[in-house]
PDB file of C-alpha atoms in Angstrom:
ATOM      1  CA  MET A 131      37.712 -43.600 -29.197  1.00  0.00           C
ATOM      2  CA  GLU A 132      38.918 -41.441 -31.853  1.00  0.00           C
ATOM      3  CA  TRP A 133      36.288 -39.897 -34.188  1.00  0.00           C
ATOM      4  CA  THR A 134      36.996 -39.842 -37.929  1.00  0.00           C
ATOM      5  CA  ILE A 135      34.594 -38.590 -40.819  1.00  0.00           C
ATOM      6  CA  GLU A 136      34.278 -42.475 -41.768  1.00  0.00           C
ATOM      7  CA  THR A 137      33.245 -43.684 -38.081  1.00  0.00           C
ATOM      8  CA  PHE A 138      31.023 -40.453 -37.723  1.00  0.00           C
ATOM      9  CA  LEU A 139      29.018 -41.072 -40.861  1.00  0.00           C
ATOM     10  CA  LEU A 140      28.688 -44.566 -40.409  1.00  0.00           C
ATOM     11  CA  ALA A 141      27.557 -44.474 -36.993  1.00  0.00           C
ATOM     12  CA  ASN A 142      24.857 -41.827 -37.809  1.00  0.00           C
ATOM     13  CA  PHE A 143      23.945 -43.980 -40.802  1.00  0.00           C
ATOM     14  CA  ILE A 144      23.322 -46.733 -38.311  1.00  0.00           C
ATOM     15  CA  LEU A 145      21.206 -44.596 -36.262  1.00  0.00           C
ATOM     16  CA  ILE A 146      19.319 -42.859 -39.348  1.00  0.00           C
ATOM     17  CA  VAL A 147      17.994 -46.297 -40.661  1.00  0.00           C
ATOM     18  CA  SER A 148      17.222 -47.318 -36.738  1.00  0.00           C
ATOM     19  CA  SER A 149      15.033 -44.210 -35.964  1.00  0.00           C
ATOM     20  CA  ILE A 150      13.546 -44.321 -39.283  1.00  0.00           C
ATOM     21  CA  LEU A 151      12.456 -48.022 -38.564  1.00  0.00           C
ATOM     22  CA  GLN A 152      11.548 -47.193 -35.101  1.00  0.00           C
ATOM     23  CA  MET A 153       9.259 -44.004 -35.664  1.00  0.00           C
ATOM     24  CA  ALA A 154       7.825 -45.920 -38.649  1.00  0.00           C
ATOM     25  CA  THR A 155       6.523 -49.100 -36.781  1.00  0.00           C
ATOM     26  CA  GLY A 156       7.273 -48.991 -33.272  1.00  0.00           C
ATOM     27  CA  VAL A 157       9.702 -51.625 -33.187  1.00  0.00           C
ATOM     28  CA  SER A 158      12.452 -51.005 -30.560  1.00  0.00           C
ATOM     29  CA  VAL A 159      15.677 -51.457 -32.723  1.00  0.00           C
ATOM     30  CA  GLY A 160      18.115 -51.155 -30.196  1.00  0.00           C
ATOM     31  CA  MET A 161      18.862 -54.566 -30.763  1.00  0.00           C
ATOM     32  CA  ILE A 162      20.123 -53.653 -34.212  1.00  0.00           C
ATOM     33  CA  ILE A 163      21.984 -50.369 -32.762  1.00  0.00           C
ATOM     34  CA  VAL A 164      23.871 -52.429 -30.621  1.00  0.00           C
ATOM     35  CA  PRO A 165      25.670 -54.812 -32.660  1.00  0.00           C
ATOM     36  CA  PHE A 166      26.482 -52.807 -35.056  1.00  0.00           C
ATOM     37  CA  LEU A 167      27.669 -49.810 -32.770  1.00  0.00           C
ATOM     38  CA  ALA A 168      30.161 -52.257 -31.127  1.00  0.00           C
ATOM     39  CA  MET A 169      31.720 -53.475 -34.132  1.00  0.00           C
ATOM     40  CA  ILE A 170      32.316 -49.540 -34.395  1.00  0.00           C
ATOM     41  CA  SER A 171      33.770 -49.363 -30.949  1.00  0.00           C
ATOM     42  CA  TYR A 172      32.410 -50.711 -27.695  1.00  0.00           C
ATOM     43  CA  SER A 173      33.042 -47.672 -26.175  1.00  0.00           C
ATOM     44  CA  LEU A 174      30.025 -45.625 -27.867  1.00  0.00           C
ATOM     45  CA  LEU A 175      27.847 -48.347 -25.573  1.00  0.00           C
ATOM     46  CA  PRO A 176      25.824 -48.048 -23.416  1.00  0.00           C
ATOM     47  CA  VAL A 177      26.230 -44.423 -22.215  1.00  0.00           C
ATOM     48  CA  PRO A 178      26.880 -42.192 -25.440  1.00  0.00           C
ATOM     49  CA  VAL A 179      24.503 -44.240 -27.270  1.00  0.00           C
ATOM     50  CA  VAL A 180      21.763 -43.684 -24.974  1.00  0.00           C
ATOM     51  CA  PHE A 181      22.577 -39.790 -24.105  1.00  0.00           C
ATOM     52  CA  ALA A 182      22.195 -39.587 -27.934  1.00  0.00           C
ATOM     53  CA  SER A 183      18.870 -41.009 -28.270  1.00  0.00           C
ATOM     54  CA  LEU A 184      17.297 -38.659 -25.691  1.00  0.00           C
ATOM     55  CA  THR A 185      16.993 -36.544 -28.711  1.00  0.00           C
ATOM     56  CA  LEU A 186      14.805 -39.020 -30.345  1.00  0.00           C
ATOM     57  CA  THR A 187      12.770 -40.271 -27.619  1.00  0.00           C
ATOM     58  CA  ILE A 188      11.974 -37.038 -26.177  1.00  0.00           C
ATOM     59  CA  MET A 189      10.729 -35.850 -29.515  1.00  0.00           C
ATOM     60  CA  MET A 190       8.658 -38.844 -30.054  1.00  0.00           C
ATOM     61  CA  ALA A 191       6.922 -38.951 -26.002  1.00  0.00           C
ATOM     62  CA  TYR A 192       6.136 -35.064 -26.896  1.00  0.00           C
ATOM     63  CA  GLN A 193       4.621 -35.867 -30.296  1.00  0.00           C
ATOM     64  CA  GLY A 194       2.278 -38.448 -28.996  1.00  0.00           C
ATOM     65  CA  ARG A 195       1.550 -37.056 -25.594  1.00  0.00           C
ATOM     66  CA  GLN A 196      -1.877 -37.427 -25.748  1.00  0.00           C
ATOM     67  CA  HIS A 197      -1.697 -41.394 -26.205  1.00  0.00           C
ATOM     68  CA  ILE A 198       0.559 -42.300 -23.538  1.00  0.00           C
ATOM     69  CA  ASP A 199      -0.667 -44.885 -21.191  1.00  0.00           C
ATOM     70  CA  THR A 200      -0.296 -43.530 -17.813  1.00  0.00           C
ATOM     71  CA  ASP A 201      -2.019 -46.050 -16.000  1.00  0.00           C
ATOM     72  CA  ASN A 202       0.860 -48.510 -15.665  1.00  0.00           C
ATOM     73  CA  MET A 203       4.058 -46.371 -15.909  1.00  0.00           C
ATOM     74  CA  ILE A 204       4.620 -46.253 -11.911  1.00  0.00           C
ATOM     75  CA  GLN A 205       4.788 -49.811 -11.641  1.00  0.00           C
ATOM     76  CA  ILE A 206       6.801 -50.555 -14.690  1.00  0.00           C
ATOM     77  CA  GLY A 207       9.175 -47.675 -14.268  1.00  0.00           C
ATOM     78  CA  PHE A 208       9.990 -48.919 -10.439  1.00  0.00           C
ATOM     79  CA  GLY A 209      10.837 -52.331 -12.067  1.00  0.00           C
ATOM     80  CA  MET A 210      12.897 -50.359 -14.502  1.00  0.00           C
ATOM     81  CA  LEU A 211      14.814 -48.602 -12.139  1.00  0.00           C
ATOM     82  CA  LEU A 212      15.937 -52.109  -9.997  1.00  0.00           C
ATOM     83  CA  GLY A 213      16.902 -53.635 -13.411  1.00  0.00           C
ATOM     84  CA  ILE A 214      18.868 -50.748 -13.983  1.00  0.00           C
ATOM     85  CA  PHE A 215      20.826 -51.037 -10.506  1.00  0.00           C
ATOM     86  CA  VAL A 216      21.524 -54.705 -11.123  1.00  0.00           C
ATOM     87  CA  ALA A 217      22.812 -54.010 -14.732  1.00  0.00           C
ATOM     88  CA  VAL A 218      25.112 -51.502 -13.627  1.00  0.00           C
ATOM     89  CA  PHE A 219      26.573 -53.741 -11.045  1.00  0.00           C
ATOM     90  CA  ILE A 220      27.262 -56.243 -13.553  1.00  0.00           C
ATOM     91  CA  LEU A 221      28.612 -53.890 -15.750  1.00  0.00           C
ATOM     92  CA  LYS A 222      31.270 -52.732 -13.262  1.00  0.00           C
ATOM     93  CA  ASN A 223      32.256 -55.916 -12.322  1.00  0.00           C
ATOM     94  CA  ILE A 224      32.493 -57.847 -15.827  1.00  0.00           C
ATOM     95  CA  HIS A 225      35.688 -58.286 -17.989  1.00  0.00           C
ATOM     96  CA  PHE A 226      35.937 -55.691 -20.899  1.00  0.00           C
ATOM     97  CA  GLU A 227      36.926 -59.254 -23.469  1.00  0.00           C
ATOM     98  CA  TYR A 228      33.343 -60.387 -22.214  1.00  0.00           C
ATOM     99  CA  LEU A 229      31.070 -57.392 -23.615  1.00  0.00           C
ATOM    100  CA  GLY A 230      30.661 -58.553 -27.289  1.00  0.00           C
ATOM    101  CA  VAL A 231      29.486 -62.035 -25.953  1.00  0.00           C
ATOM    102  CA  LEU A 232      27.316 -60.400 -23.047  1.00  0.00           C
ATOM    103  CA  PHE A 233      25.731 -58.051 -25.817  1.00  0.00           C
ATOM    104  CA  GLY A 234      25.214 -60.542 -28.347  1.00  0.00           C
ATOM    105  CA  VAL A 235      23.519 -62.997 -26.121  1.00  0.00           C
ATOM    106  CA  LEU A 236      21.027 -60.808 -24.512  1.00  0.00           C
ATOM    107  CA  ILE A 237      20.364 -59.404 -28.056  1.00  0.00           C
ATOM    108  CA  LEU A 238      19.150 -62.948 -29.121  1.00  0.00           C
ATOM    109  CA  LEU A 239      17.282 -63.718 -25.850  1.00  0.00           C
ATOM    110  CA  SER A 240      15.427 -60.167 -26.666  1.00  0.00           C
ATOM    111  CA  VAL A 241      14.623 -61.559 -30.227  1.00  0.00           C
ATOM    112  CA  PHE A 242      13.685 -64.955 -28.661  1.00  0.00           C
ATOM    113  CA  ILE A 243      11.109 -63.340 -26.526  1.00  0.00           C
ATOM    114  CA  SER A 244      10.049 -61.645 -29.367  1.00  0.00           C
ATOM    115  CA  MET A 245       9.244 -64.271 -31.597  1.00  0.00           C
ATOM    116  CA  LYS A 246       7.763 -66.708 -28.671  1.00  0.00           C
ATOM    117  CA  VAL A 247       6.197 -64.820 -26.128  1.00  0.00           C
ATOM    118  CA  LYS A 248       2.639 -63.944 -27.562  1.00  0.00           C
ATOM    119  CA  THR A 249       0.355 -62.345 -25.076  1.00  0.00           C
ATOM    120  CA  PHE A 250       0.994 -60.203 -21.743  1.00  0.00           C
ATOM    121  CA  LYS A 251      -1.740 -59.072 -19.421  1.00  0.00           C
ATOM    122  CA  LEU A 252      -0.716 -55.597 -17.955  1.00  0.00           C
ATOM    123  CA  GLY A 253      -0.980 -56.197 -13.969  1.00  0.00           C
ATOM    124  CA  ARG A 254       1.177 -55.640 -10.813  1.00  0.00           C
ATOM    125  CA  THR A 255       3.193 -58.610 -11.540  1.00  0.00           C
ATOM    126  CA  VAL A 256       4.052 -58.129 -15.085  1.00  0.00           C
ATOM    127  CA  ASN A 257       4.495 -54.605 -14.830  1.00  0.00           C
ATOM    128  CA  TYR A 258       7.145 -54.899 -12.163  1.00  0.00           C
ATOM    129  CA  SER A 259       8.723 -58.493 -13.605  1.00  0.00           C
ATOM    130  CA  GLY A 260       8.527 -56.643 -17.449  1.00  0.00           C
ATOM    131  CA  GLY A 261       9.632 -53.065 -15.991  1.00  0.00           C
ATOM    132  CA  PHE A 262      12.708 -55.283 -14.350  1.00  0.00           C
ATOM    133  CA  ALA A 263      13.885 -57.314 -17.464  1.00  0.00           C
ATOM    134  CA  SER A 264      13.356 -53.945 -19.567  1.00  0.00           C
ATOM    135  CA  GLY A 265      15.393 -52.060 -17.432  1.00  0.00           C
ATOM    136  CA  PHE A 266      18.320 -54.951 -16.991  1.00  0.00           C
ATOM    137  CA  ILE A 267      18.275 -55.537 -20.782  1.00  0.00           C
ATOM    138  CA  GLY A 268      18.021 -52.187 -21.777  1.00  0.00           C
ATOM    139  CA  THR A 269      20.999 -51.327 -19.726  1.00  0.00           C
ATOM    140  CA  LEU A 270      23.134 -54.074 -20.862  1.00  0.00           C
ATOM    141  CA  ALA A 271      22.398 -54.477 -24.626  1.00  0.00           C
ATOM    142  CA  LEU A 272      19.893 -51.526 -25.127  1.00  0.00           C
ATOM    143  CA  SER A 273      17.327 -54.165 -26.037  1.00  0.00           C
ATOM    144  CA  GLY A 274      14.771 -53.697 -23.401  1.00  0.00           C
ATOM    145  CA  GLY A 275      12.343 -51.710 -25.742  1.00  0.00           C
ATOM    146  CA  GLN A 276      11.259 -55.177 -27.269  1.00  0.00           C
ATOM    147  CA  ILE A 277      10.273 -56.286 -23.526  1.00  0.00           C
ATOM    148  CA  LEU A 278       8.374 -52.920 -23.241  1.00  0.00           C
ATOM    149  CA  ALA A 279       6.612 -53.461 -26.474  1.00  0.00           C
ATOM    150  CA  LEU A 280       4.938 -56.906 -25.354  1.00  0.00           C
ATOM    151  CA  LEU A 281       3.658 -55.418 -22.501  1.00  0.00           C
ATOM    152  CA  PHE A 282       1.852 -53.141 -24.767  1.00  0.00           C
ATOM    153  CA  GLN A 283       1.429 -54.996 -27.689  1.00  0.00           C
ATOM    154  CA  ASN A 284      -2.622 -54.967 -27.088  1.00  0.00           C
ATOM    155  CA  HIS A 285      -2.398 -50.862 -27.335  1.00  0.00           C
ATOM    156  CA  PRO A 286      -3.183 -48.818 -30.293  1.00  0.00           C
ATOM    157  CA  LEU A 287      -0.295 -48.506 -32.439  1.00  0.00           C
ATOM    158  CA  SER A 288       0.323 -44.479 -31.628  1.00  0.00           C
ATOM    159  CA  SER A 289      -0.163 -45.561 -27.785  1.00  0.00           C
ATOM    160  CA  VAL A 290       2.774 -48.111 -28.225  1.00  0.00           C
ATOM    161  CA  LYS A 291       5.041 -45.479 -29.795  1.00  0.00           C
ATOM    162  CA  ALA A 292       4.355 -42.956 -27.212  1.00  0.00           C
ATOM    163  CA  SER A 293       4.138 -44.763 -23.922  1.00  0.00           C
ATOM    164  CA  LEU A 294       7.763 -46.397 -25.091  1.00  0.00           C
ATOM    165  CA  ALA A 295       9.119 -43.162 -25.936  1.00  0.00           C
ATOM    166  CA  PHE A 296       8.178 -41.832 -22.314  1.00  0.00           C
ATOM    167  CA  LEU A 297       9.407 -44.649 -20.596  1.00  0.00           C
ATOM    168  CA  TYR A 298      12.690 -44.911 -22.159  1.00  0.00           C
ATOM    169  CA  THR A 299      13.129 -41.277 -21.733  1.00  0.00           C
ATOM    170  CA  LEU A 300      12.797 -42.040 -18.190  1.00  0.00           C
ATOM    171  CA  PHE A 301      14.869 -45.041 -18.305  1.00  0.00           C
ATOM    172  CA  SER A 302      17.777 -43.367 -20.161  1.00  0.00           C
ATOM    173  CA  LEU A 303      17.831 -40.214 -17.788  1.00  0.00           C
ATOM    174  CA  ALA A 304      17.771 -42.652 -14.656  1.00  0.00           C
ATOM    175  CA  LEU A 305      20.557 -44.725 -16.373  1.00  0.00           C
ATOM    176  CA  LEU A 306      22.726 -41.466 -16.753  1.00  0.00           C
ATOM    177  CA  VAL A 307      22.414 -40.124 -13.595  1.00  0.00           C
ATOM    178  CA  ILE A 308      23.115 -43.328 -12.033  1.00  0.00           C
ATOM    179  CA  PHE A 309      26.505 -43.953 -14.368  1.00  0.00           C
ATOM    180  CA  TYR A 310      27.487 -40.539 -13.806  1.00  0.00           C
ATOM    181  CA  PHE A 311      27.618 -41.049  -9.644  1.00  0.00           C
ATOM    182  CA  VAL A 312      28.988 -44.373 -10.209  1.00  0.00           C
ATOM    183  CA  GLY A 313      31.689 -42.354 -12.108  1.00  0.00           C
ATOM    184  CA  GLU A 314      31.277 -44.270 -15.467  1.00  0.00           C
ATOM    185  CA  PHE A 315      29.808 -40.915 -17.460  1.00  0.00           C
ATOM    186  CA  SER A 316      32.767 -39.289 -18.657  1.00  0.00           C
ATOM    187  CA  TYR A 317      33.271 -36.060 -21.047  1.00  0.00           C
ATOM    188  CA  ASN A 318      34.414 -38.698 -23.644  1.00  0.00           C
ATOM    189  CA  ASP A 319      31.147 -40.377 -23.451  1.00  0.00           C
ATOM    190  CA  LEU A 320      29.240 -36.823 -23.621  1.00  0.00           C
ATOM    191  CA  ILE A 321      31.223 -35.814 -26.897  1.00  0.00           C
ATOM    192  CA  SER A 322      30.468 -39.052 -28.266  1.00  0.00           C
ATOM    193  CA  GLY A 323      26.868 -39.030 -27.533  1.00  0.00           C
ATOM    194  CA  VAL A 324      26.514 -35.307 -29.347  1.00  0.00           C
ATOM    195  CA  TYR A 325      28.465 -36.631 -32.674  1.00  0.00           C
ATOM    196  CA  MET A 326      25.679 -39.352 -32.852  1.00  0.00           C
ATOM    197  CA  MET A 327      22.757 -37.056 -32.139  1.00  0.00           C
ATOM    198  CA  PRO A 328      22.373 -35.788 -35.926  1.00  0.00           C
ATOM    199  CA  GLY A 329      21.541 -39.566 -36.700  1.00  0.00           C
ATOM    200  CA  PHE A 330      18.439 -39.518 -34.428  1.00  0.00           C
ATOM    201  CA  ILE A 331      17.491 -35.651 -35.287  1.00  0.00           C
ATOM    202  CA  ILE A 332      17.620 -36.987 -39.152  1.00  0.00           C
ATOM    203  CA  GLY A 333      15.849 -40.294 -38.744  1.00  0.00           C
ATOM    204  CA  PHE A 334      12.902 -38.525 -36.626  1.00  0.00           C
ATOM    205  CA  PHE A 335      11.882 -35.726 -39.680  1.00  0.00           C
ATOM    206  CA  VAL A 336      12.286 -38.278 -42.365  1.00  0.00           C
ATOM    207  CA  ALA A 337      11.005 -41.225 -40.990  1.00  0.00           C
ATOM    208  CA  PRO A 338       7.390 -39.736 -41.997  1.00  0.00           C
ATOM    209  CA  VAL A 339       8.686 -39.630 -45.942  1.00  0.00           C
ATOM    210  CA  PHE A 340       9.417 -43.224 -45.455  1.00  0.00           C
ATOM    211  CA  ALA A 341       6.307 -44.599 -43.449  1.00  0.00           C
ATOM    212  CA  LYS A 342       3.989 -45.401 -45.693  1.00  0.00           C
ATOM    213  CA  TYR A 343       6.303 -47.918 -47.631  1.00  0.00           C
ATOM    214  CA  PHE A 344       6.203 -50.154 -44.207  1.00  0.00           C
ATOM    215  CA  ASN A 345       4.414 -52.973 -43.370  1.00  0.00           C
ATOM    216  CA  PRO A 346       4.959 -53.461 -39.219  1.00  0.00           C
ATOM    217  CA  LYS A 347       4.144 -57.259 -39.804  1.00  0.00           C
ATOM    218  CA  TYR A 348       6.948 -57.824 -42.467  1.00  0.00           C
ATOM    219  CA  THR A 349       8.975 -54.907 -40.858  1.00  0.00           C
ATOM    220  CA  LYS A 350       9.634 -56.545 -37.388  1.00  0.00           C
ATOM    221  CA  SER A 351      10.483 -59.741 -38.920  1.00  0.00           C
ATOM    222  CA  VAL A 352      13.316 -57.952 -41.177  1.00  0.00           C
ATOM    223  CA  VAL A 353      14.432 -55.856 -37.422  1.00  0.00           C
ATOM    224  CA  LEU A 354      14.862 -59.442 -35.741  1.00  0.00           C
ATOM    225  CA  GLY A 355      16.487 -61.025 -38.638  1.00  0.00           C
ATOM    226  CA  MET A 356      18.998 -58.079 -38.556  1.00  0.00           C
ATOM    227  CA  ALA A 357      19.392 -58.306 -35.151  1.00  0.00           C
ATOM    228  CA  THR A 358      20.189 -61.773 -34.699  1.00  0.00           C
ATOM    229  CA  LEU A 359      22.549 -61.454 -37.696  1.00  0.00           C
ATOM    230  CA  GLY A 360      24.348 -58.460 -35.923  1.00  0.00           C
ATOM    231  CA  ALA A 361      24.472 -60.538 -32.662  1.00  0.00           C
ATOM    232  CA  MET A 362      25.921 -63.760 -34.106  1.00  0.00           C
ATOM    233  CA  ILE A 363      28.465 -61.390 -35.883  1.00  0.00           C
ATOM    234  CA  LEU A 364      29.478 -59.767 -32.737  1.00  0.00           C
ATOM    235  CA  ILE A 365      29.678 -63.029 -30.706  1.00  0.00           C
ATOM    236  CA  GLY A 366      31.950 -64.519 -33.336  1.00  0.00           C
ATOM    237  CA  LYS A 367      34.086 -61.448 -33.096  1.00  0.00           C
ATOM    238  CA  SER A 368      34.535 -61.860 -29.511  1.00  0.00           C
ATOM    239  CA  ILE A 369      35.304 -65.076 -29.397  1.00  0.00           C
ATOM    240  CA  ILE A 370      37.697 -65.306 -32.080  1.00  0.00           C
TER     241      ILE A 370
END
């Protein structure tokens, strides 16, 4: 896509708000980012925004490094890697005009899972299957964080935010390497990612100012409502 001042400001505004919500509550906001960035251009997804988001997840993981749950990382990470491979295969073989519907449906699926699935007990089966679902949905619609949040929901908030940031950093690096080797990580993707980095960086540093105003209990409902609205609009635009 061709960047203009308007698209630069709009894209980064979306990312600033999303980063603040994620930093303040631990709720994964990929499901908000996807539909609204897709309304600007599908070319911003998934590689450019994943590349740009590394600025946020690396800083969050480093900031909370003492709270990262390392006990379940290998199994969840392996499951995520398998999910990425399957999703990349689908992305390379799906027609471009169906992307909006695919993104929207997967976001709605993530919302449904967040609302209906209340408890997970971490273990071998749950770790592998949850990791796979997160990698699969995360690659296609950047909404895999909701699956990870469910896996770690019984952890303290500090552990949830740090563990999710660490896992998403690994996910992002693996995804970018795979996309590079299959020829889907271009110079234009790199430039678009750089243009979107300010939104994540600004969001990281201003989030503490706003954090005290957020109640995670109510903020999650707002995030899920915004995601549902964005997904429905995206599906509608794709069909019409």
